[in-house]
Tab-separated table of C-alpha atoms in Angstrom:
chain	number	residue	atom	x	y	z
N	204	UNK	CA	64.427	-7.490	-37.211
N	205	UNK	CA	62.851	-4.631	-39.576
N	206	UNK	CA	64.504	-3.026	-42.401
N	207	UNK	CA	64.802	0.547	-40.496
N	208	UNK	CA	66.636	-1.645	-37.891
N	209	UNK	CA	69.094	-3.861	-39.937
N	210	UNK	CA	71.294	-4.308	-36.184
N	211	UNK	CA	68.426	-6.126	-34.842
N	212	UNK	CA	68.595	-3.696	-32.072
N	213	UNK	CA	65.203	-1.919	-32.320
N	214	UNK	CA	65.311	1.546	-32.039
N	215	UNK	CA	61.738	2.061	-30.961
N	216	UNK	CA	59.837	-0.098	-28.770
N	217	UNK	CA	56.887	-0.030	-30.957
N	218	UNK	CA	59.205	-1.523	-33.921
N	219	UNK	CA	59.984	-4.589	-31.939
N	220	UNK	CA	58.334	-6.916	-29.544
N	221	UNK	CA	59.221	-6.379	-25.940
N	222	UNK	CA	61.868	-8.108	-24.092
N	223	UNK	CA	61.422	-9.693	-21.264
N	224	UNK	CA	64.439	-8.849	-19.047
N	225	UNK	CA	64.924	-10.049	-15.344
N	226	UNK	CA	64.081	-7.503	-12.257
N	227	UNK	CA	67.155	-6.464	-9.957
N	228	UNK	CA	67.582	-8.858	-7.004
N	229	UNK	CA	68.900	-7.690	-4.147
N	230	UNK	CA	70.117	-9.875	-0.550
N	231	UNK	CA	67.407	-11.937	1.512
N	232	UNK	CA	68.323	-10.233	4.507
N	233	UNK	CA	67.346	-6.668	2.666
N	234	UNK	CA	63.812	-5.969	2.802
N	235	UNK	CA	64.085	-3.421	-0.019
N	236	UNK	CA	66.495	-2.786	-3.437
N	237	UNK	CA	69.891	-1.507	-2.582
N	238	UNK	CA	70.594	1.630	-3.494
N	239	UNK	CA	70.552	2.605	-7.226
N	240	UNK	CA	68.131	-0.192	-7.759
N	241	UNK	CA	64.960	1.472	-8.418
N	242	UNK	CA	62.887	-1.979	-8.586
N	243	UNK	CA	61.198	-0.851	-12.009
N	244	UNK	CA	60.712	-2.894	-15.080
N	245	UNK	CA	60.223	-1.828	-19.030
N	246	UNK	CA	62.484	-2.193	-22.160
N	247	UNK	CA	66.312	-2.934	-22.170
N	248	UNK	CA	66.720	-0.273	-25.044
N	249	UNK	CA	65.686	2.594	-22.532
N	250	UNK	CA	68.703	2.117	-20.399
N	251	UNK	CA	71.618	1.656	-22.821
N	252	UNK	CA	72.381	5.419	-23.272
N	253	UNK	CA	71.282	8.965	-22.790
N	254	UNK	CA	69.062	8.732	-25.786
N	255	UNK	CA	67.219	5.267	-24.794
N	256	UNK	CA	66.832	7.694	-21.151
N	257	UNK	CA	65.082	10.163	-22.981
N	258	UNK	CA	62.477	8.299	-24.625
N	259	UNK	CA	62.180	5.899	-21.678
N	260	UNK	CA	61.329	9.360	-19.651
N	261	UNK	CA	58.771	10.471	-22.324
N	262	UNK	CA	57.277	6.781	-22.314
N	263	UNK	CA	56.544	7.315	-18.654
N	264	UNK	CA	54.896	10.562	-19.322
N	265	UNK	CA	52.738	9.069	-21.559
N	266	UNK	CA	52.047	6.126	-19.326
N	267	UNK	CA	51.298	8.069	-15.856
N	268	UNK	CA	48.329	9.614	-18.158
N	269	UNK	CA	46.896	6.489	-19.145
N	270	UNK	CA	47.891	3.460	-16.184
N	271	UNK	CA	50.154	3.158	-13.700
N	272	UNK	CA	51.967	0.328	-13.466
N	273	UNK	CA	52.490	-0.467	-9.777
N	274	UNK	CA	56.481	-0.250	-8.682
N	275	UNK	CA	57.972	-4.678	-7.619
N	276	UNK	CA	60.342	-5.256	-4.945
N	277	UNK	CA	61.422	-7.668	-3.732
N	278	UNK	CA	61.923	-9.109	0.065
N	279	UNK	CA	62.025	-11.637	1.996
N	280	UNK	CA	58.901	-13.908	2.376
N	281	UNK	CA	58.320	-16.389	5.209
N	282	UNK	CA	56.543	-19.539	5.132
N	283	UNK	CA	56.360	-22.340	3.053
N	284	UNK	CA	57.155	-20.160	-0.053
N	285	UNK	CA	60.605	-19.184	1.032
N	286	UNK	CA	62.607	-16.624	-0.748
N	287	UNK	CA	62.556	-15.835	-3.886
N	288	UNK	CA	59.468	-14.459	-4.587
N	289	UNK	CA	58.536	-10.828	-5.845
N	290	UNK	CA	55.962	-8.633	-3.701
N	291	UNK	CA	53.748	-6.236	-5.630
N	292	UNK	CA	53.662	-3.594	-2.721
N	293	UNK	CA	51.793	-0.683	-3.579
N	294	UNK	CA	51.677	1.117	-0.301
N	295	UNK	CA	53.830	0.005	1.615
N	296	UNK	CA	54.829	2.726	3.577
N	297	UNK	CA	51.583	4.001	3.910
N	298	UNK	CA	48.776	3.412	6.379
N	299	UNK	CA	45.861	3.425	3.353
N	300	UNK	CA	42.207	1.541	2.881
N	301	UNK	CA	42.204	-0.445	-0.085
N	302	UNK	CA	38.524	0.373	-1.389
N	303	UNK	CA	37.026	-2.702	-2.951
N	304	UNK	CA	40.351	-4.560	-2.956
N	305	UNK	CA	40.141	-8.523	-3.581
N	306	UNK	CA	42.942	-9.109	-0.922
N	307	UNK	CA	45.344	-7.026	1.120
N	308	UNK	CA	48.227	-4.648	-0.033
N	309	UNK	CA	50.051	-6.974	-1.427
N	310	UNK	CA	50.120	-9.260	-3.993
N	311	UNK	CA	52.347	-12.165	-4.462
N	312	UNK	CA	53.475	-13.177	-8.309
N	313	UNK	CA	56.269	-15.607	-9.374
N	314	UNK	CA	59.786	-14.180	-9.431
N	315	UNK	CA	62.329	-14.194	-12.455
N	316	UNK	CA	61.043	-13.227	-15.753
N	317	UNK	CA	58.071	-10.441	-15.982
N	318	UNK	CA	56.725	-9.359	-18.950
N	319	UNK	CA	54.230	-6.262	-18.389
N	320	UNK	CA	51.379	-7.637	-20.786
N	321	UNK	CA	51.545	-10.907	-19.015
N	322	UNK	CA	51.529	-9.133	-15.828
N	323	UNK	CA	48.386	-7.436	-16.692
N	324	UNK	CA	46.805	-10.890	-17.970
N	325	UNK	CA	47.433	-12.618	-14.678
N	326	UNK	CA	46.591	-9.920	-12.189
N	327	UNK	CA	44.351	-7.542	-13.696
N	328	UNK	CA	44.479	-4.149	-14.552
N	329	UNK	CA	47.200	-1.760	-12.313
N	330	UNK	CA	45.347	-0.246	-10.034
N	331	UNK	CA	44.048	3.908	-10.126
N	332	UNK	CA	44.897	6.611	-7.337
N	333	UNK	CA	42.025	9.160	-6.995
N	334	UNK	CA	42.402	12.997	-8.204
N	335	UNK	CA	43.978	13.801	-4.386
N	336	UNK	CA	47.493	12.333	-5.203
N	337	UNK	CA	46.836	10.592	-1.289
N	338	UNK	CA	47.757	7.139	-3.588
N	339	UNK	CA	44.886	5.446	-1.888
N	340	UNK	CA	43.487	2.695	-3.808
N	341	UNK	CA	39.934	2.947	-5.647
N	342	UNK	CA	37.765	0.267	-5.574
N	343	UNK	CA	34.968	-0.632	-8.604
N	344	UNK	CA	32.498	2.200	-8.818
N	345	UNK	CA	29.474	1.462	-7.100
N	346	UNK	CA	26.346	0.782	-9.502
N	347	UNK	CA	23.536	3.073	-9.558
N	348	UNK	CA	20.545	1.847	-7.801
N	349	UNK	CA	17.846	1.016	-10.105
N	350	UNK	CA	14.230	1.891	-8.865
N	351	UNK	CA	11.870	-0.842	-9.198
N	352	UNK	CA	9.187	-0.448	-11.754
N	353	UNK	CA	5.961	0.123	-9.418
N	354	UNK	CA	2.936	-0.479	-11.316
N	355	UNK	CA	-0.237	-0.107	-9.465
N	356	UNK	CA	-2.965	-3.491	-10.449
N	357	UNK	CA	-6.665	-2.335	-10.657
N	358	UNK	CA	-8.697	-4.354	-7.754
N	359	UNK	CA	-11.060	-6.949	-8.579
N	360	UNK	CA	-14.615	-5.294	-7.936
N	361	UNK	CA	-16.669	-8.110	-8.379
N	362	UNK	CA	-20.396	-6.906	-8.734
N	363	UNK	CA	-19.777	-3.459	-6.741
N	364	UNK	CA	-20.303	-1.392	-9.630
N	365	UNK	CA	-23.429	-3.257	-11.282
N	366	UNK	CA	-24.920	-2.858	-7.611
N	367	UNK	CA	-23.982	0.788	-7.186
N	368	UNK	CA	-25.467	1.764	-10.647
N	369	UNK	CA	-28.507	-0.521	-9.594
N	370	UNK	CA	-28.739	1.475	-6.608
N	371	UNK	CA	-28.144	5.373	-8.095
N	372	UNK	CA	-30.618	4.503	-10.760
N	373	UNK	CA	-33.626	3.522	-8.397
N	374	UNK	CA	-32.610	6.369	-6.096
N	375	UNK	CA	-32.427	8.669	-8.962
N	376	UNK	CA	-35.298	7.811	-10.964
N	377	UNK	CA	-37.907	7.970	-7.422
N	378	UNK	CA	-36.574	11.329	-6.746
N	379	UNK	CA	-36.580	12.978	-10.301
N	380	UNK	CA	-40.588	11.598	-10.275
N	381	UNK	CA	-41.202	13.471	-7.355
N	382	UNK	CA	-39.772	16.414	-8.194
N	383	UNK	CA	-41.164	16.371	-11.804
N	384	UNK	CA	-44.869	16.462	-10.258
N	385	UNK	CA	-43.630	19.583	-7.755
N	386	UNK	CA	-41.595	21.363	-10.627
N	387	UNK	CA	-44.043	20.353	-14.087
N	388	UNK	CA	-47.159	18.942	-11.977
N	389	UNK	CA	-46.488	15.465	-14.081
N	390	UNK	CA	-48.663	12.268	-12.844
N	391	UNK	CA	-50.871	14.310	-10.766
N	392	UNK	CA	-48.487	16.974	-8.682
N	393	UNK	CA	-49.138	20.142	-7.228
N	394	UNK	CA	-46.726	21.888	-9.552
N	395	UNK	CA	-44.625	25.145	-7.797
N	396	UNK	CA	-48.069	26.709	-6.985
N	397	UNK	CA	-49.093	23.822	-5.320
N	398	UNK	CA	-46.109	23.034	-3.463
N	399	UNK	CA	-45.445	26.626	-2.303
N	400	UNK	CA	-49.130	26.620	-0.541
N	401	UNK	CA	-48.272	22.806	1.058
N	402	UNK	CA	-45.432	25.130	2.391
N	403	UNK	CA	-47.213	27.706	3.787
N	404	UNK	CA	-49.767	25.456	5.938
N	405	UNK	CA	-52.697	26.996	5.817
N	406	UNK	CA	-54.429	24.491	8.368
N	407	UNK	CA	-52.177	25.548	11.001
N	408	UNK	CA	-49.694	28.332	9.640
N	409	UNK	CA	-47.791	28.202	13.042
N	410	UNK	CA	-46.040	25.130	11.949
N	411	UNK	CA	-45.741	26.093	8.663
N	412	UNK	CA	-42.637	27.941	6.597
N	413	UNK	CA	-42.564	31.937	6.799
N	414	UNK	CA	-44.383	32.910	3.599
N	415	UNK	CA	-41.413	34.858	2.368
N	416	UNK	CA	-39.383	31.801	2.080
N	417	UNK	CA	-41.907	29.414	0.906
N	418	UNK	CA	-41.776	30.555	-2.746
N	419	UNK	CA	-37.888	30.145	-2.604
N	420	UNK	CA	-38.039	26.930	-0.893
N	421	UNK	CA	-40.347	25.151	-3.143
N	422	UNK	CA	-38.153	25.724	-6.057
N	423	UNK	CA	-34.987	24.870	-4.525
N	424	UNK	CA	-36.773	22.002	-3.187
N	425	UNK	CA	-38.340	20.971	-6.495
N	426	UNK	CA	-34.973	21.782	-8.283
N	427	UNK	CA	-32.748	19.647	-5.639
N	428	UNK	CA	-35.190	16.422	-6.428
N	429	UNK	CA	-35.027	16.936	-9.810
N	430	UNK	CA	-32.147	17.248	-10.852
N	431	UNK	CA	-30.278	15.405	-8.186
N	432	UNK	CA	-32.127	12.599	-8.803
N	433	UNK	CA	-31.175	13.193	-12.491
N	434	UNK	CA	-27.341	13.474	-11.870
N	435	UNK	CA	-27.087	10.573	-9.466
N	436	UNK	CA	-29.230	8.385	-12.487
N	437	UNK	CA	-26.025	9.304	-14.881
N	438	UNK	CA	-23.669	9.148	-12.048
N	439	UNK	CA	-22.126	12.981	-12.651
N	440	UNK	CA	-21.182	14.740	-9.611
N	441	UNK	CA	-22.305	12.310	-7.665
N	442	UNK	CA	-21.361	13.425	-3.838
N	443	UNK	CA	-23.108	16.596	-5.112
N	444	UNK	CA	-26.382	15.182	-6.285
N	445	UNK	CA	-26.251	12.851	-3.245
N	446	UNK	CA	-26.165	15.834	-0.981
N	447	UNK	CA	-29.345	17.540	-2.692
N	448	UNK	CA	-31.446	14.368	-2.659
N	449	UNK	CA	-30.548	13.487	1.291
N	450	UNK	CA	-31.417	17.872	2.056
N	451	UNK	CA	-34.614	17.491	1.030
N	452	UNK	CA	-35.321	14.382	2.350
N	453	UNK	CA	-34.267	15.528	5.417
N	454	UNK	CA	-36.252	18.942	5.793
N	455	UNK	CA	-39.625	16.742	4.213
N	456	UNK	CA	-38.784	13.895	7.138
N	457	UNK	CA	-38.942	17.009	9.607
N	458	UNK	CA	-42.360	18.684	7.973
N	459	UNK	CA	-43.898	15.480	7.536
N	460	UNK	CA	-43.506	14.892	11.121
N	461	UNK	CA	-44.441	18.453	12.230
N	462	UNK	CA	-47.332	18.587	10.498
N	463	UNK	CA	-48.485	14.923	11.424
N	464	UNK	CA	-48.090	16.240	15.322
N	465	UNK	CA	-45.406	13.670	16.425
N	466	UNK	CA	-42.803	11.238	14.572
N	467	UNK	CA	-44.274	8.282	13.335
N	468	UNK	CA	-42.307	5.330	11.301
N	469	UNK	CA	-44.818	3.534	9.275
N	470	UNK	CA	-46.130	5.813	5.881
N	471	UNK	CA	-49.458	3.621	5.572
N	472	UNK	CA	-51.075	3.181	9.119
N	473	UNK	CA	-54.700	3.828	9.459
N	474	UNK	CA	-54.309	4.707	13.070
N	475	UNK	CA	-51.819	7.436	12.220
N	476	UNK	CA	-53.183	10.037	10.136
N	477	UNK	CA	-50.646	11.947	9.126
N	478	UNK	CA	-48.349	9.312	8.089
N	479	UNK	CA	-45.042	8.074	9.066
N	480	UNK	CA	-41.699	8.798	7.508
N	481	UNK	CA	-40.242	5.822	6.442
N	482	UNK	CA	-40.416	6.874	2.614
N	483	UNK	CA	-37.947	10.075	3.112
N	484	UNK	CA	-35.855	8.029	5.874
N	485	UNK	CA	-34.680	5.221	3.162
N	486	UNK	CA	-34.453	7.553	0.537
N	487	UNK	CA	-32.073	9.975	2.497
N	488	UNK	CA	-29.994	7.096	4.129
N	489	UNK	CA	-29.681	5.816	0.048
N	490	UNK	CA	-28.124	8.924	-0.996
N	491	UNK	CA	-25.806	8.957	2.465
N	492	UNK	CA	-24.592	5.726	1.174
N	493	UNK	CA	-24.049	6.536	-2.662
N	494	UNK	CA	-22.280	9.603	-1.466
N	495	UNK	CA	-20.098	7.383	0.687
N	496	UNK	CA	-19.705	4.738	-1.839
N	497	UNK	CA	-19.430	7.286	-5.022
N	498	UNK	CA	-21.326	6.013	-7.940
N	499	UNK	CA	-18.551	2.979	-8.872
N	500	UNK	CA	-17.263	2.862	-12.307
N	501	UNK	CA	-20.650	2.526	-14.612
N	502	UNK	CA	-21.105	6.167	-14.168
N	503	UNK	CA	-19.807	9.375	-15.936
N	504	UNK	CA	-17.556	10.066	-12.848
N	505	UNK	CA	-15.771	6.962	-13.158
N	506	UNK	CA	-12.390	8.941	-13.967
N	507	UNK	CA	-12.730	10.574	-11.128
N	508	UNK	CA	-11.598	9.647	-7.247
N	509	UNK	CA	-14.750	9.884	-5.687
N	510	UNK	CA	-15.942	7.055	-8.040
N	511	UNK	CA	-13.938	4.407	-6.666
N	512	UNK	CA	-12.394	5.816	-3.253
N	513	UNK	CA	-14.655	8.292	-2.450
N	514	UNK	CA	-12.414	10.180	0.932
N	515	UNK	CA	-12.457	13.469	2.597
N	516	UNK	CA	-14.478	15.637	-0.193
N	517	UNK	CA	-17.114	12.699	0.108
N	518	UNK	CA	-17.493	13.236	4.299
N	519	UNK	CA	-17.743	16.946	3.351
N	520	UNK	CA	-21.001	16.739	1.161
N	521	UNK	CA	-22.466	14.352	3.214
N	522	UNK	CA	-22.039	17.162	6.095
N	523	UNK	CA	-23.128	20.009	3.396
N	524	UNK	CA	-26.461	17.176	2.683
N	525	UNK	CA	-27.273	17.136	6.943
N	526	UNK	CA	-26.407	20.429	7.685
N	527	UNK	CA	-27.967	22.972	5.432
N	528	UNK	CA	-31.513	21.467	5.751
N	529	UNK	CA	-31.200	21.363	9.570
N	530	UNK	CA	-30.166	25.296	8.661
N	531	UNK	CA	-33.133	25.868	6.528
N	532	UNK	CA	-35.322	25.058	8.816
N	533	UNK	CA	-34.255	26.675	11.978
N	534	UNK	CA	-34.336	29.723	10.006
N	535	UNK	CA	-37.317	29.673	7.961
N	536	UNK	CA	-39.755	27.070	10.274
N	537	UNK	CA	-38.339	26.228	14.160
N	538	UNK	CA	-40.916	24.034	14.947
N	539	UNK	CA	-40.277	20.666	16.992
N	540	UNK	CA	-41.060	17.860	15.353
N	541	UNK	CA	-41.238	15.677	18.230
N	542	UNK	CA	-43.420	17.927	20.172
N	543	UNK	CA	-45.538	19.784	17.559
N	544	UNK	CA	-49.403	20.040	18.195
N	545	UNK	CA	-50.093	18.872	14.454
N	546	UNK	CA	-52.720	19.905	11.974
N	547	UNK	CA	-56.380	19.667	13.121
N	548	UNK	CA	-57.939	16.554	12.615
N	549	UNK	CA	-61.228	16.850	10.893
């Protein structure tokens, strides 16, 4: 009782607490209410006059835009229960999924007395129709799937890179000294001059280079050594400097063999004057492998893929490193090697 409501009768039902009031029975053999009985629960004030219709009208306004409270009837139940008990029946009439539902249509709850609040405590919220009006029942919204955190573990290498930086630096350092006695005429080389006339053959010019291309090709050649051997020591560009090194390996295996009048293995051999190729073969098949490899992760490429997982760019310089000497000398030379007569012994 509140001072605005001296009667005790509560004009509001937000002055008050709520009463609990009993729901309409109707006969076992009557699977619905009678008619007139609508089956629906709230507060007692709301249905003693026109007035307590009115706001009880506006109160379900108010609540269709918040919940919906889900219309009891009551009928007859079988079994072991007997009468007497209240069905929640949502859809009854209707042939509807129940999306996410914890059990079928309808739920059972205790008959007599039924406060809404309690309702809601011991069966959950009402449930929600979706924006179609179809009054099918929604389920719990399906969580988003969360993408697993994929984070990709650096391999253990081991040794690989020591071995690799081992194996550009003695590469590296053999071909920058020859090229340095070709290019500067350090520790006793021929310098350009030098190496230009070792181009030109003048023993046997026939299985020499053409001499306009002999100038050319003893820079590029002293160049390619040089600095190849140079990049593949700091490990920059390594498929690159790889490809220069195993070119002119390649086109010296070929001359050396030309001009020694057959192909011979063995570089010291006292029956074979001209000397084998062994020398050029390791070095070339080294810088096949380093461009294969790529120069590991002690280098200045190791940001880069070809340092670690060397691929399709890798193949392609190793074809550029084979290829363009085999070029070079069709072009500018075309002897056999396996069937040339050789310099004159003397």
């Amino acid at each position: 009782m509140t001072e605005r409501d001296p009667d005790g009768q509560g004009s509001s039902p937000y002055d008050e607490p709520t009463e609990q009031i009993e729901l309409p029975v109707t006969r076992a053999n009557e699977p619905y209410p009678a008619e007139g009985d609508t089956g629906a629960y709230g507060y007692a004030p709301y249905r003693s006059d026109k007035a307590g219709q009115d706001e009880a009208a506006r109160f379900d306004e108010d609540l269709e835009e918040t919940e919906q409270i889900p219309t009891l009837r009551k009928r007859p139940v079988t079994g072991s229960a007997g009468t007497g008990q209240v069905v929640r029946d949502d859809v009854a009439d209707q042939d509807t999924d129940v999306v996410g539902a914890p059990s079928a249509h309808t739920t059972r709850i205790p008959a007599g007395v039924v406060d809404r609040d309690d309702f809601h405590r011991e069966y959950g919220p009402p449930p929600r129709y979706d924006d179609d009006d179809d009054f099918a029942l929604r389920g719990p919204a399906e969580p988003e799937p969360i993408e697993p955190l994929v984070t990709e573990v650096p391999a253990r290498r081991g040794t690989l890179d020591l071995g690799l930086l081992l194996l550009r630096v003695g590469v590296g350092l053999i071909a920058m000294a020859h090229g340095s006695q070709k290019l500067f005429g350090w520790w006793n080389g021929p310098r350009l001059s030098g190496f230009e006339d070792y181009l030109l053959n003048a023993a046997n010019t026939n299985i020499g280079f053409s001499s306009d291309a002999a100038k050319p090709l003893a820079i590029l050649g002293a160049l390619s050594e040089t600095i190849g051997g140079l990049m593949l020591v700091l490990g920059l560009l390594t498929p690159i400097a790889g490809s220069a090194v195993l070119g002119v390996m390649t086109v010296a295996a070929a001359y050396k063999a030309t001009l020694a009048g057959g192909v011979w293995f063995f570089a010291a051999d006292p029956d074979f004057t001209g000397g084998g190729i062994e020398y050029e073969l390791f070095l070339g098949l080294a810088a096949a492998v380093i461009i294969l490899t790529g120069p590991g992760r002690i280098s200045l490429d190791f940001g880069r893929g070809w340092a670690t997982r060397p691929f399709i760019g890798s193949v392609a310089w190793l074809i550029v490193g084979i290829a363009a000497p085999v070029a070079i000398w069709f072009l500018f030379n075309g002897t056999n090697p396996f069937e040339s007569p050789g310099n004159p012994t003397q």
